[in-house]
XYZ file of C-alpha atoms in Angstrom:
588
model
C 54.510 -112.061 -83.400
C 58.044 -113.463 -82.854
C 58.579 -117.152 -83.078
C 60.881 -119.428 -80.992
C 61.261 -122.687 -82.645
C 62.687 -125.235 -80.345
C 63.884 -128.719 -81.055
C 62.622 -131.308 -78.163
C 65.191 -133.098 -77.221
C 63.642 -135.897 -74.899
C 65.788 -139.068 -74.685
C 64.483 -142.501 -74.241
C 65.240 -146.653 -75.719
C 62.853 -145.780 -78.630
C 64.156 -148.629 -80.353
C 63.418 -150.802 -77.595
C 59.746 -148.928 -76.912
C 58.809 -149.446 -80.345
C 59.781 -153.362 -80.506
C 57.620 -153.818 -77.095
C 54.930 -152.045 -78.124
C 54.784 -152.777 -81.855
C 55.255 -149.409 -83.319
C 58.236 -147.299 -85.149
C 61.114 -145.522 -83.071
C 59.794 -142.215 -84.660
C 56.639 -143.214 -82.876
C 57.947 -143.779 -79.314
C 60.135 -140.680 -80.104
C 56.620 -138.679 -80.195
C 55.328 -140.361 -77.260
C 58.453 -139.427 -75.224
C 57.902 -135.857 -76.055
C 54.523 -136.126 -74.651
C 55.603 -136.685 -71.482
C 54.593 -140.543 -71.637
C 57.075 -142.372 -69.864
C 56.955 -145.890 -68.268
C 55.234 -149.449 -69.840
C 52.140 -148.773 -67.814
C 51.608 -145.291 -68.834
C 52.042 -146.076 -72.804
C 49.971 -149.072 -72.853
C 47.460 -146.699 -71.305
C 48.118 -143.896 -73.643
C 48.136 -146.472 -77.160
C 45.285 -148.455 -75.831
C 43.736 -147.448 -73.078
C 39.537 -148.248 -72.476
C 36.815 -146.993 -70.120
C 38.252 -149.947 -67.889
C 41.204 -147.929 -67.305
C 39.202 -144.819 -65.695
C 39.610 -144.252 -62.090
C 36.966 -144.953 -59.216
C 34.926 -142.079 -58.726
C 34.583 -142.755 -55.553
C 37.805 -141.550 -55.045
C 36.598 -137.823 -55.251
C 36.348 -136.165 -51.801
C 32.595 -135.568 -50.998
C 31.549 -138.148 -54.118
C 30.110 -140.699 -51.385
C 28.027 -137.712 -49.796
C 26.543 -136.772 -52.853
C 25.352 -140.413 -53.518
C 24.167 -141.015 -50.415
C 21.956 -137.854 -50.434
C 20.962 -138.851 -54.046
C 19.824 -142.358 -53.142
C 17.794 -140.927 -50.223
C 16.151 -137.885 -52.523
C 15.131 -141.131 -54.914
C 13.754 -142.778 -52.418
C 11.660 -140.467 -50.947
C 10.749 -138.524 -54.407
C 12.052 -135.539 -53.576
C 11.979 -132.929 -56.265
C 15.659 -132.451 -57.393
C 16.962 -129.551 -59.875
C 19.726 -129.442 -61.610
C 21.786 -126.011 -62.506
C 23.657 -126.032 -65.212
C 25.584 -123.003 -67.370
C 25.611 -121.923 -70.511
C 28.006 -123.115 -72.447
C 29.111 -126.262 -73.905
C 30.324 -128.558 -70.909
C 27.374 -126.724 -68.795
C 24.615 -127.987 -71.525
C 26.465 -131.532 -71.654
C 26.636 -131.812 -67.845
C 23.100 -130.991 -67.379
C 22.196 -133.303 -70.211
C 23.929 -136.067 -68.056
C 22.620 -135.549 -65.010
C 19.025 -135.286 -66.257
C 19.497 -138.317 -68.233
C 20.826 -140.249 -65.278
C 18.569 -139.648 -62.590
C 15.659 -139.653 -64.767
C 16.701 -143.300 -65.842
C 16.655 -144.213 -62.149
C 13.249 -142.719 -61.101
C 14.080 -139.296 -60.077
C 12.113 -136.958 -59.745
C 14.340 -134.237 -61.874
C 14.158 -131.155 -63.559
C 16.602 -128.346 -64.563
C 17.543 -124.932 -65.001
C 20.214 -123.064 -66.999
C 21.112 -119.296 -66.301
C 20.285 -117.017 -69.151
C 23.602 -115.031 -69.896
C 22.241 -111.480 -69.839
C 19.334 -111.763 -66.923
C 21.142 -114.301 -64.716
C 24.417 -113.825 -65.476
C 27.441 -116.641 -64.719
C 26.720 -119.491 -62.171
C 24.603 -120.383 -59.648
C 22.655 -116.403 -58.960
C 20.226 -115.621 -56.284
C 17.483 -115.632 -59.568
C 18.194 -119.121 -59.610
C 18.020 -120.310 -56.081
C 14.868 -117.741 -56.127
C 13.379 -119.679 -59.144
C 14.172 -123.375 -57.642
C 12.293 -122.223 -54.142
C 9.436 -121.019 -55.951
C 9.129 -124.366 -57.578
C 9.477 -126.124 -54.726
C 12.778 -127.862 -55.182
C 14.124 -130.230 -52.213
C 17.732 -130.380 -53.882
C 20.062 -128.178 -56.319
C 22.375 -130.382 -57.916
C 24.683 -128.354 -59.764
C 27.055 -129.152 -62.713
C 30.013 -127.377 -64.065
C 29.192 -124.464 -61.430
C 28.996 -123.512 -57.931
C 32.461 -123.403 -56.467
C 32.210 -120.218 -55.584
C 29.060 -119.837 -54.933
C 29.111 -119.232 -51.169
C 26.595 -116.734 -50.311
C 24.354 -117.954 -52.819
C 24.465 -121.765 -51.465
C 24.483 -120.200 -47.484
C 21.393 -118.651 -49.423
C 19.433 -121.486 -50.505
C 20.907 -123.607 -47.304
C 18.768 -121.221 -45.202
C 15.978 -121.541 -47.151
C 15.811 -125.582 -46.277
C 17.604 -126.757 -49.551
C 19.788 -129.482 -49.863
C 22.300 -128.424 -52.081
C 24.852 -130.741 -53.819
C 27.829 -128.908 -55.858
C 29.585 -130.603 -58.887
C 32.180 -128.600 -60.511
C 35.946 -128.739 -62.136
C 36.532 -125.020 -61.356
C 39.272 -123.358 -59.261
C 38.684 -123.333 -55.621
C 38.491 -119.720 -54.405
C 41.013 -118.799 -52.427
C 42.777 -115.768 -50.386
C 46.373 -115.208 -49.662
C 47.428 -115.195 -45.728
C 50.802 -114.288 -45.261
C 51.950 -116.402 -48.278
C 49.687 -118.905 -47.529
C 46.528 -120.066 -50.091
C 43.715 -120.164 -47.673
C 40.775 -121.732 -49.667
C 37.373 -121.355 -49.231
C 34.377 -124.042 -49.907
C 31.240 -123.211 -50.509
C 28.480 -124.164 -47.323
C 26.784 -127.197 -49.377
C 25.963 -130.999 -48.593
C 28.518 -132.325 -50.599
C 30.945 -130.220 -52.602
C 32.527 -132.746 -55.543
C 35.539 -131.333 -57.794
C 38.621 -132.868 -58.162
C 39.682 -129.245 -58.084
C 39.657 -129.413 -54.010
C 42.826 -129.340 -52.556
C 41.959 -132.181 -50.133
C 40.682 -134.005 -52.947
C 42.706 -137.382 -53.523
C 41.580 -138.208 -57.186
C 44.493 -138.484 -59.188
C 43.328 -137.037 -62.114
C 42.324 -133.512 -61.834
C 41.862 -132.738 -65.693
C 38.336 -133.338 -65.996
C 35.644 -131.005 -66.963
C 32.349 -130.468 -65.520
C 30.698 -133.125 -67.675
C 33.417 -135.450 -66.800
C 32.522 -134.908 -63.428
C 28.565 -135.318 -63.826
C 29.204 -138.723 -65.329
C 31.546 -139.582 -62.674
C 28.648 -139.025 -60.329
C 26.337 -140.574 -62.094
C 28.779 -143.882 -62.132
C 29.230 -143.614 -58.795
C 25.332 -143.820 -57.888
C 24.270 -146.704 -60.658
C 26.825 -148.777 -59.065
C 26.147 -147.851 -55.306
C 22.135 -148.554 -56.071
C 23.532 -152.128 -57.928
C 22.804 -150.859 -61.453
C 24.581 -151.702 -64.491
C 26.679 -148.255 -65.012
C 26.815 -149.723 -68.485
C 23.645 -148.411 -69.205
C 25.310 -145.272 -69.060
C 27.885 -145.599 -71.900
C 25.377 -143.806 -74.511
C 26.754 -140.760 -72.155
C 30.376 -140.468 -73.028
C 29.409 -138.553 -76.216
C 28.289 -136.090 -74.339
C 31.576 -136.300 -71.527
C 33.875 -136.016 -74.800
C 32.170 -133.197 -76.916
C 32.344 -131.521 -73.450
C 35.734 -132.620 -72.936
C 37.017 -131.095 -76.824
C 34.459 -127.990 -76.359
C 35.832 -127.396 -72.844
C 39.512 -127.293 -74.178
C 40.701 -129.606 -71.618
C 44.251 -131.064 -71.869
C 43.448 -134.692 -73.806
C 45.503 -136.275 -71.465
C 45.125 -139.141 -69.301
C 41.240 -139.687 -68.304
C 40.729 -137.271 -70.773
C 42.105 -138.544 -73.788
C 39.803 -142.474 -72.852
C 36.873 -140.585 -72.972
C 37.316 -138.450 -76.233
C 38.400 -141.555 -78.035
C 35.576 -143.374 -76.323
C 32.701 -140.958 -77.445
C 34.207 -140.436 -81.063
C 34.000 -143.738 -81.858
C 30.380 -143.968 -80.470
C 30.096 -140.745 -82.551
C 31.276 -142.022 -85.641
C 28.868 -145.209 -85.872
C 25.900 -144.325 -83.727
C 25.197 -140.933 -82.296
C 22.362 -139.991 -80.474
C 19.481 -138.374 -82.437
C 20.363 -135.349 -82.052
C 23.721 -134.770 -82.577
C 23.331 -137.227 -85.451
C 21.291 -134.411 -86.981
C 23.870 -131.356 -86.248
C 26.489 -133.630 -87.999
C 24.221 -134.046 -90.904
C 23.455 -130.698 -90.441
C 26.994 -128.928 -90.865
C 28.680 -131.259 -93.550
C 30.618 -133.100 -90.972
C 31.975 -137.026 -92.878
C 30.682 -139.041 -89.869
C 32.819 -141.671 -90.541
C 35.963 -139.677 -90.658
C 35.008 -137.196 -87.541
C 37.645 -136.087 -84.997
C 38.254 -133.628 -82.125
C 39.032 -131.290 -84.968
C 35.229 -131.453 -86.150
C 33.491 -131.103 -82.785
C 36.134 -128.264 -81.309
C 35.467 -126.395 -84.646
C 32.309 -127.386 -86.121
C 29.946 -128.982 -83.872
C 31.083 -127.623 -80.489
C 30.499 -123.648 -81.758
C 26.909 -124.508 -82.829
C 26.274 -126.277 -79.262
C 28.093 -123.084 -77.578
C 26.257 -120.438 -80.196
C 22.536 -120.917 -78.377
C 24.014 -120.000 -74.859
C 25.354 -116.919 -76.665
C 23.171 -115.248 -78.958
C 19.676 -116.899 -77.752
C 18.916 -119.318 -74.546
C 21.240 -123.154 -73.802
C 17.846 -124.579 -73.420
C 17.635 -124.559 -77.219
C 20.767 -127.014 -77.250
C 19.717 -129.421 -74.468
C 16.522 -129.525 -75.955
C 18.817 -131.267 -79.421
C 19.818 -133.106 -77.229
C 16.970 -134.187 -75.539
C 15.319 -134.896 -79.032
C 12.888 -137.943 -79.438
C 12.141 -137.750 -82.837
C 14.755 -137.333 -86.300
C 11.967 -133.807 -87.238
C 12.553 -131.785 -83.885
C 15.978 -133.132 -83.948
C 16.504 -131.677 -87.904
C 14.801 -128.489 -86.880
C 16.766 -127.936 -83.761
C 20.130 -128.191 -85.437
C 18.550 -126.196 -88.193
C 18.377 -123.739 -85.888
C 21.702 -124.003 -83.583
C 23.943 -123.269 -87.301
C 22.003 -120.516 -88.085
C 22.739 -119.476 -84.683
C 26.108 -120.317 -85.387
C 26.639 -118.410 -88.523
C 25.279 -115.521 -87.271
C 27.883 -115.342 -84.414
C 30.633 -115.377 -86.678
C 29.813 -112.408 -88.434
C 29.309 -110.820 -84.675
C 32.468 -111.947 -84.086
C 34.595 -110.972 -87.160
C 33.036 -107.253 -86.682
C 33.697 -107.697 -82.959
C 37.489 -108.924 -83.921
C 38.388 -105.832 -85.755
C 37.276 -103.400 -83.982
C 40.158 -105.094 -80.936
C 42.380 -104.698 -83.605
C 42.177 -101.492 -84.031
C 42.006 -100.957 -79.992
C 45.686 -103.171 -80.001
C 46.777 -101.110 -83.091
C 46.409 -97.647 -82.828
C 46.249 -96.677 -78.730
C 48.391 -97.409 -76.054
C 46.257 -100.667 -74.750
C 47.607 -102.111 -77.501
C 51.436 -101.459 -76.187
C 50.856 -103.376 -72.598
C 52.087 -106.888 -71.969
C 48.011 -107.782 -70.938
C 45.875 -106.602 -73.622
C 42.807 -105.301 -71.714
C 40.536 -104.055 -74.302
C 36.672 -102.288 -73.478
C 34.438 -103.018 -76.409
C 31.141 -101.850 -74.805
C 29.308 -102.595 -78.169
C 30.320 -105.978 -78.310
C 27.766 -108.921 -77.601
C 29.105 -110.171 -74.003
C 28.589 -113.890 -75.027
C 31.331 -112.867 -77.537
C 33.986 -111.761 -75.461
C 36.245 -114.666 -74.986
C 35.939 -116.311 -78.967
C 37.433 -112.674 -79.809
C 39.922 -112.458 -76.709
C 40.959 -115.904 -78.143
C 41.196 -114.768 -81.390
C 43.203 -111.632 -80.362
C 45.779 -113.734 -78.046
C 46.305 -115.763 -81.209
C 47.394 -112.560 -83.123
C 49.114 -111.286 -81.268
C 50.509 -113.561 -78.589
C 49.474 -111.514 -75.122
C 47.466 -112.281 -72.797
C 43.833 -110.745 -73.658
C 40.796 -109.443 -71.554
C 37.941 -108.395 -73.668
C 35.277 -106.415 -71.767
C 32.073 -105.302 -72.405
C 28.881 -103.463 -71.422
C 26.352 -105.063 -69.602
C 23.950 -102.749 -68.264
C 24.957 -101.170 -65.373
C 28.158 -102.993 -64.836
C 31.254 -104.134 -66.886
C 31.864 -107.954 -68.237
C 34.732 -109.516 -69.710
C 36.459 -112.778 -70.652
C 40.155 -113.727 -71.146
C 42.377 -116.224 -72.747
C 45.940 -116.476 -72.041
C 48.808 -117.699 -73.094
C 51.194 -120.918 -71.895
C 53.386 -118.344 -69.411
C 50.638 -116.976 -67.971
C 48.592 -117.610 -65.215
C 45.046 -115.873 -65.876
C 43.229 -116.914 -62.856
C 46.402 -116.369 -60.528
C 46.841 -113.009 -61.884
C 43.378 -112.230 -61.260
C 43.340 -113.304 -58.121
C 45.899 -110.277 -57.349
C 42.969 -107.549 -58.362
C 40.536 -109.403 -56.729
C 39.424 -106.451 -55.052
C 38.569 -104.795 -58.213
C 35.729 -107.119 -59.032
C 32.367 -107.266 -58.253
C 33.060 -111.334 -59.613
C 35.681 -113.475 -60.818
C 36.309 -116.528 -61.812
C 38.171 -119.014 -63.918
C 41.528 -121.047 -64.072
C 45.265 -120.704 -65.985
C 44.001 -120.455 -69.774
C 40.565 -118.538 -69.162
C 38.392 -116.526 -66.795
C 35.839 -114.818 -66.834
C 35.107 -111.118 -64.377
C 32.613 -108.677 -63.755
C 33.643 -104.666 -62.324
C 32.319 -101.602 -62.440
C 32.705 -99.385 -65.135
C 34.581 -96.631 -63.367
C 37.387 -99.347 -62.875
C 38.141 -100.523 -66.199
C 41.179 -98.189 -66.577
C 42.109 -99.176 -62.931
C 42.320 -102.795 -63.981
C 44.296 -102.059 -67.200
C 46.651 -100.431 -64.994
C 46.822 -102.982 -62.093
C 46.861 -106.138 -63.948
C 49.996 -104.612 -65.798
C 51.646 -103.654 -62.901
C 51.932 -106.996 -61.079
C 52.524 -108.945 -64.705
C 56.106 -110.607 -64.618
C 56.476 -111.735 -68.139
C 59.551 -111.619 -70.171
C 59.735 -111.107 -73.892
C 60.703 -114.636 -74.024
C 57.336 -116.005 -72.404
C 55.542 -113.938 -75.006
C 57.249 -115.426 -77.911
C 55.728 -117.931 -79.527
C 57.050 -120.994 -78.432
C 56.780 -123.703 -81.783
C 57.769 -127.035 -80.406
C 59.261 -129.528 -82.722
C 59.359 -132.926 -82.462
C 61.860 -134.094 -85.267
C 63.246 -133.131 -88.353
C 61.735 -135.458 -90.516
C 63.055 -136.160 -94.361
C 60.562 -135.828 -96.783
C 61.207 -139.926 -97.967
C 59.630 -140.461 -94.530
C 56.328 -139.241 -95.546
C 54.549 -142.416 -96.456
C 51.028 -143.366 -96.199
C 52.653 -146.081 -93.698
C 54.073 -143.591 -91.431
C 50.681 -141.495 -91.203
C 48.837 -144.943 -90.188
C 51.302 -144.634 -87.509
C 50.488 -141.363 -86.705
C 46.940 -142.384 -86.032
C 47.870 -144.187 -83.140
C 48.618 -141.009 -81.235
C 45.109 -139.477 -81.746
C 42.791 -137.551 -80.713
C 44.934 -134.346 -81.026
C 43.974 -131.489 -79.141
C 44.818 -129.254 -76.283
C 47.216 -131.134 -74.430
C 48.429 -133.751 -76.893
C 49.133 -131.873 -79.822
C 49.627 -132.795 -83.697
C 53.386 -133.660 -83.687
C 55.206 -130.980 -85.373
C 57.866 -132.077 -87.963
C 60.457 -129.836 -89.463
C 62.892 -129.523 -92.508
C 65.795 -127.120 -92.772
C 67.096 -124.722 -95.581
C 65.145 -126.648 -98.411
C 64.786 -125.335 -101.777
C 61.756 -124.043 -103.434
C 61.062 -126.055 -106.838
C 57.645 -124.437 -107.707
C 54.938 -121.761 -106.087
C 51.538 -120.598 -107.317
C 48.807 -119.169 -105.237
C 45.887 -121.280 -104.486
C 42.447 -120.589 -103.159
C 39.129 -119.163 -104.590
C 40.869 -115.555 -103.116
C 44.312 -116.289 -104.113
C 45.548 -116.492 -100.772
C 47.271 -119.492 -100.010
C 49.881 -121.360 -101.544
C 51.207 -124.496 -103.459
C 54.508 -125.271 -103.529
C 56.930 -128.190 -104.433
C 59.896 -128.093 -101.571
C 63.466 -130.475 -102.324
C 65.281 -131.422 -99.141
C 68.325 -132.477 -100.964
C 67.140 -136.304 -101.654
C 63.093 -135.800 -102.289
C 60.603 -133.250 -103.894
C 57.242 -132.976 -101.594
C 54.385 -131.116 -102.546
C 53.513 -128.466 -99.817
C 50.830 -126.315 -99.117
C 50.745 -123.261 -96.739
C 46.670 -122.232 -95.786
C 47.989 -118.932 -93.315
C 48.082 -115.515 -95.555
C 50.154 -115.897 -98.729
C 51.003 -111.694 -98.788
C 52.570 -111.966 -95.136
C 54.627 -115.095 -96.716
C 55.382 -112.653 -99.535
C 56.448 -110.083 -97.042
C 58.961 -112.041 -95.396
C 60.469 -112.821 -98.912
C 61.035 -109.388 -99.521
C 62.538 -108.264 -95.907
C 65.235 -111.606 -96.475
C 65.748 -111.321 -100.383
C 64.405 -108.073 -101.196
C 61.536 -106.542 -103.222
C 62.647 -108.183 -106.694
C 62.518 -111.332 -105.362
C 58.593 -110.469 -103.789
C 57.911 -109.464 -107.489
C 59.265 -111.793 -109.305
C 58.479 -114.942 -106.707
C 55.614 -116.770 -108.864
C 57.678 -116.297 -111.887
C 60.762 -118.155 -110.686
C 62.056 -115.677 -108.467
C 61.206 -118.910 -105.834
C 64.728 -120.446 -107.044
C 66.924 -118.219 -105.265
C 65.222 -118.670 -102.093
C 65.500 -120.896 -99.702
C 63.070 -122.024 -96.589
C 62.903 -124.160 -93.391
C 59.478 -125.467 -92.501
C 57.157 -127.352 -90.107
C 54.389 -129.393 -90.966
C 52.436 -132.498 -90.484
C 52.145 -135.159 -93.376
C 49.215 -135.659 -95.227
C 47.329 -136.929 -98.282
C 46.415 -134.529 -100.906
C 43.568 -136.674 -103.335
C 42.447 -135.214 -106.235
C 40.518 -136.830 -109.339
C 40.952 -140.283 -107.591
C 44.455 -139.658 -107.447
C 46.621 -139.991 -104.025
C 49.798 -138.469 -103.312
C 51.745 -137.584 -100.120
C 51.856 -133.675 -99.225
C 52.762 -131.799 -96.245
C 50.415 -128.772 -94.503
C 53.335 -126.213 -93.881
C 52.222 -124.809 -90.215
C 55.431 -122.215 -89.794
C 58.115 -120.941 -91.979
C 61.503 -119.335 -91.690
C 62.890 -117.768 -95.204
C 66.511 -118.377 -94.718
């Protein structure tokens, strides 16, 4: 995959910023190339608290929805909420349930099964909420295009109530984005284009404990009470991959503290559970670790499995539970690894693999799959990528994009193709016939505009940094600018043209590497975790195959490399030193 390494060049008074604020220029230099600009906006960035969160009250429809709530309360009214599947559909439903249930409610809840009901709010689940007996669906990370299931349950007497942080369907009139509501009571996401809340970042958690805010304050309860809730919004938030900006970033800092020093009983099991230092866990640790196992039960077995962790009364049914959720877990990463290179083969040996938009049919592959290896596939290989798979008598399929590309807009130019779509710019999700999986290979090529220069890899560098600036002082700094994630990324430091003072391959495969790097004034130990042999091949293509072969034994000394990285501390035998994590390379 081709690389495009460019140098941000964002100017600002970092030398005032940092004497206002308190902090280095290096460090208002980062926070410029964040796109933070203005007192206000890095005061809320550095420091910013729950306090700082908008009114939720703000969100078109949000004052419905209470009212209706208050009046279901009052009266008893059986209310059920619908959730999804995956991570910020569990969390969401975990909110909601908790909230009402604090206040009286008379709640319950139901999550789609991925193979029998399928995506979102399904006529099995309006069928199964009538047959109960339900007075009001409340639904959560869902439902925003539901319309002819919510005219559904509408004529069947329901109330329903939609919460969701998904795209607004829409159709295209002469040029014109004509967008279409679902028929429901109230219809909350910040998604709407007539909604005026100024953040519209937030996922479908997010948006749950919005509304439940919104309701403890409008019956005069202490919303307080629902703080214990915002590790839930942010393991949604990370899991969800939304951008950890603005509201985003308060409640991901928020819920990792509360994370760190007293999680709920059950996820204080699944970080027990997985190895996760509970002290020292980040956004890393729950997008990568905790989030998969949450996401794994909604795959491979039934989401109730993962509320119910949540749920969890006691430290035994909490123990057994995540017990059970990273045995889940491990099994869907050998799925997935099988499931990976068998797309690899699809991208390398037939003409799929040639197209700007990967669309690749694995009808053997586990549909819960389907985006983790579209993911992993966009990642190699830098395209756009729809997986799809068999599910009985119809054709599923998931896709991640890329920065240039506009997955859900795209889409929405095949619409006609699908029998269901859905989604927004970095994922979405589709259902078609069989018969028209070559049709939509075909199509969503045709109307693709991207240039070989959207599909490079874009690596965005904030600095060049000399290696004397690597001090345990400057990564307390660094800090400051966490959580990292989607939308406020580790800052990426470079060095030019340095020289190579020692290599050796580390790693209980001999895969990665070790290497001592001299920018002309300091020696920094580096270390490179991505595959040593394709490091080795770009040796040999810039200095030839006696340097490949002779590279460990001081062949190193004739080449030359630029880098980026982000500092670190490398402690071994109770000894400390400063290192850098090469994340890209250039042999010169």
């Amino acid at each position: 995959m081709k690389e495009r390494w460019v140098l941000l060049r964002k100017g600002a008074d970092f030398a005032g910023i940092g004497q206002k604020f308190g902090i280095s220029p290096r460090l208002a230099c980062l926070i410029r190339n964040r796109d933070i600009i203005g007192d206000e906006a890095i005061e809320t960035y550095l420091h910013g608290t729950i306090a700082d969160l908008e009114d939720g009250m703000l969100m078109r429809d949000m004052d419905r929805a209470v009212e209706i709530l208050m009046e279901k309360i009052r009266e008893g009214a059986p209310v059920r909420v619908i959730g999804d599947y995956d991570i910020d559909g569990v969390c969401a439903t975990y909110i909601l349930l908790e909230g009402l249930g604090r206040l009286g409610a008379s709640v319950d809840m139901d999550i789609p099964d991925r193979m029998e009901d399928g995506y979102g709010l399904s006529r099995n689940l309006i069928d199964r909420a009538f047959d109960a007996g339900t007075d009001t669906i409340l639904t959560c990370d869902n439902g925003i295009a539901a319309f002819d299931e919510i005219a559904c349950a509408k004529g069947l007497g329901m109330t329903v109530i939609v919460t969701d942080h998904h795209e607004v369907p829409y159709e295209e009139r002469e040029g014109e984005k004509v967008y279409r509501l679902p028929p429901a009571d109230a219809v909350v996401d910040p998604k709407r284009a007539d909604c005026p809340y100024p953040f519209k970042g937030l996922c479908g958690a997010a948006v749950a404990y919005k509304l439940m805010e919104a309701l403890y304050e409008s019956m005069g309860q202490d919303s307080a009470d629902l703080d214990d809730l915002l590790e839930e919004v942010a393991i949604a938030t990370v899991g969800d991959v939304m951008d950890l900006t603005g509201e985003n970033r308060i409640f991901v800092r928020q819920g990792l503290e509360m994370l760190r020093t007293s999680p709920g009983r059950g996820l204080a099991s699944l970080i027990a559970c997985t190895g996760v230092e509970k002290e020292r866990l980040s956004a890393y640790h729950i997008g990568f670790v905790l989030g998969p196992c949450i996401n794994a039960s909604g795959r491979l077995d039934s989401a109730r499995r993962a509320l119910e962790l949540l749920q969890a009364r006691t430290r035994q049914e909490a123990d057994i539970l995540a017990g059970d959720l990273k045995v889940l877990n491990d099994s869907r990463k050998e799925m997935t690894e099988r499931a990976v290179e068998a797309a690899r083969e699809l991208v390398e040996r037939t003409p799929a693999g040639r197209q700007k938009v990967l669309v690749l049919y694995l009808p053997d592959c586990h549909e819960s799959l389907a985006g983790i290896v579209a993911g992993r596939i966009r990642e190699l290989y830098g395209k756009p990528t729809f997986v799809l798979t068999d599910s009985g008598e119809e054709v599923k399929g998931s896709g991640r994009s890329i920065e240039a590309y506009s997955m859900y807009e795209e889409l929405n130019k095949c619409r006609r193709l699908f029998l269901k779509f859905g989604g927004h710019r970095q994922a979405a999700g589709l259902s078609l016939k069989r018969e028209n999986v070559e049709r939509f290979r075909q199509d969503i090529n045709a109307v693709c505009t991207l240039t070989e220069q959207d599909m490079a890899e874009k690596v965005a560098i904030d600095m060049e940094l000399p290696f004397s600036c690597v001090t345990e002082e400057f990564l307390a700094q660094l800090e400051l600018l966490e959580p990292f994630g989607k939308g406020n990324p580790k800052p990426v430091f470079a060095c030019r043209n340095a020289a190579i003072r020692s290599a050796r391959l580390i790693g209980k495969n001999r895969n990665m590497l070790r290497l001592q790097l001299f920018d002309g004034s300091t020696v920094m130990e580096a270390v490179y975790f991505g595959d040593a042999q394709a490091f080795l091949d770009q040796v040999e293509e810039k200095r030839g195959r006696d340097a490949r072969e002779a590279f460990f034994a001081g062949g190193y000394r004739d080449v030359r490399i630029s880098v980026t990285f982000y500092p670190g501390v490398n402690e071994y035998m109770g000894q400390k030193t400063m290192q850098i994590v090469i994340t890209h390379y250039q042999i010169v």
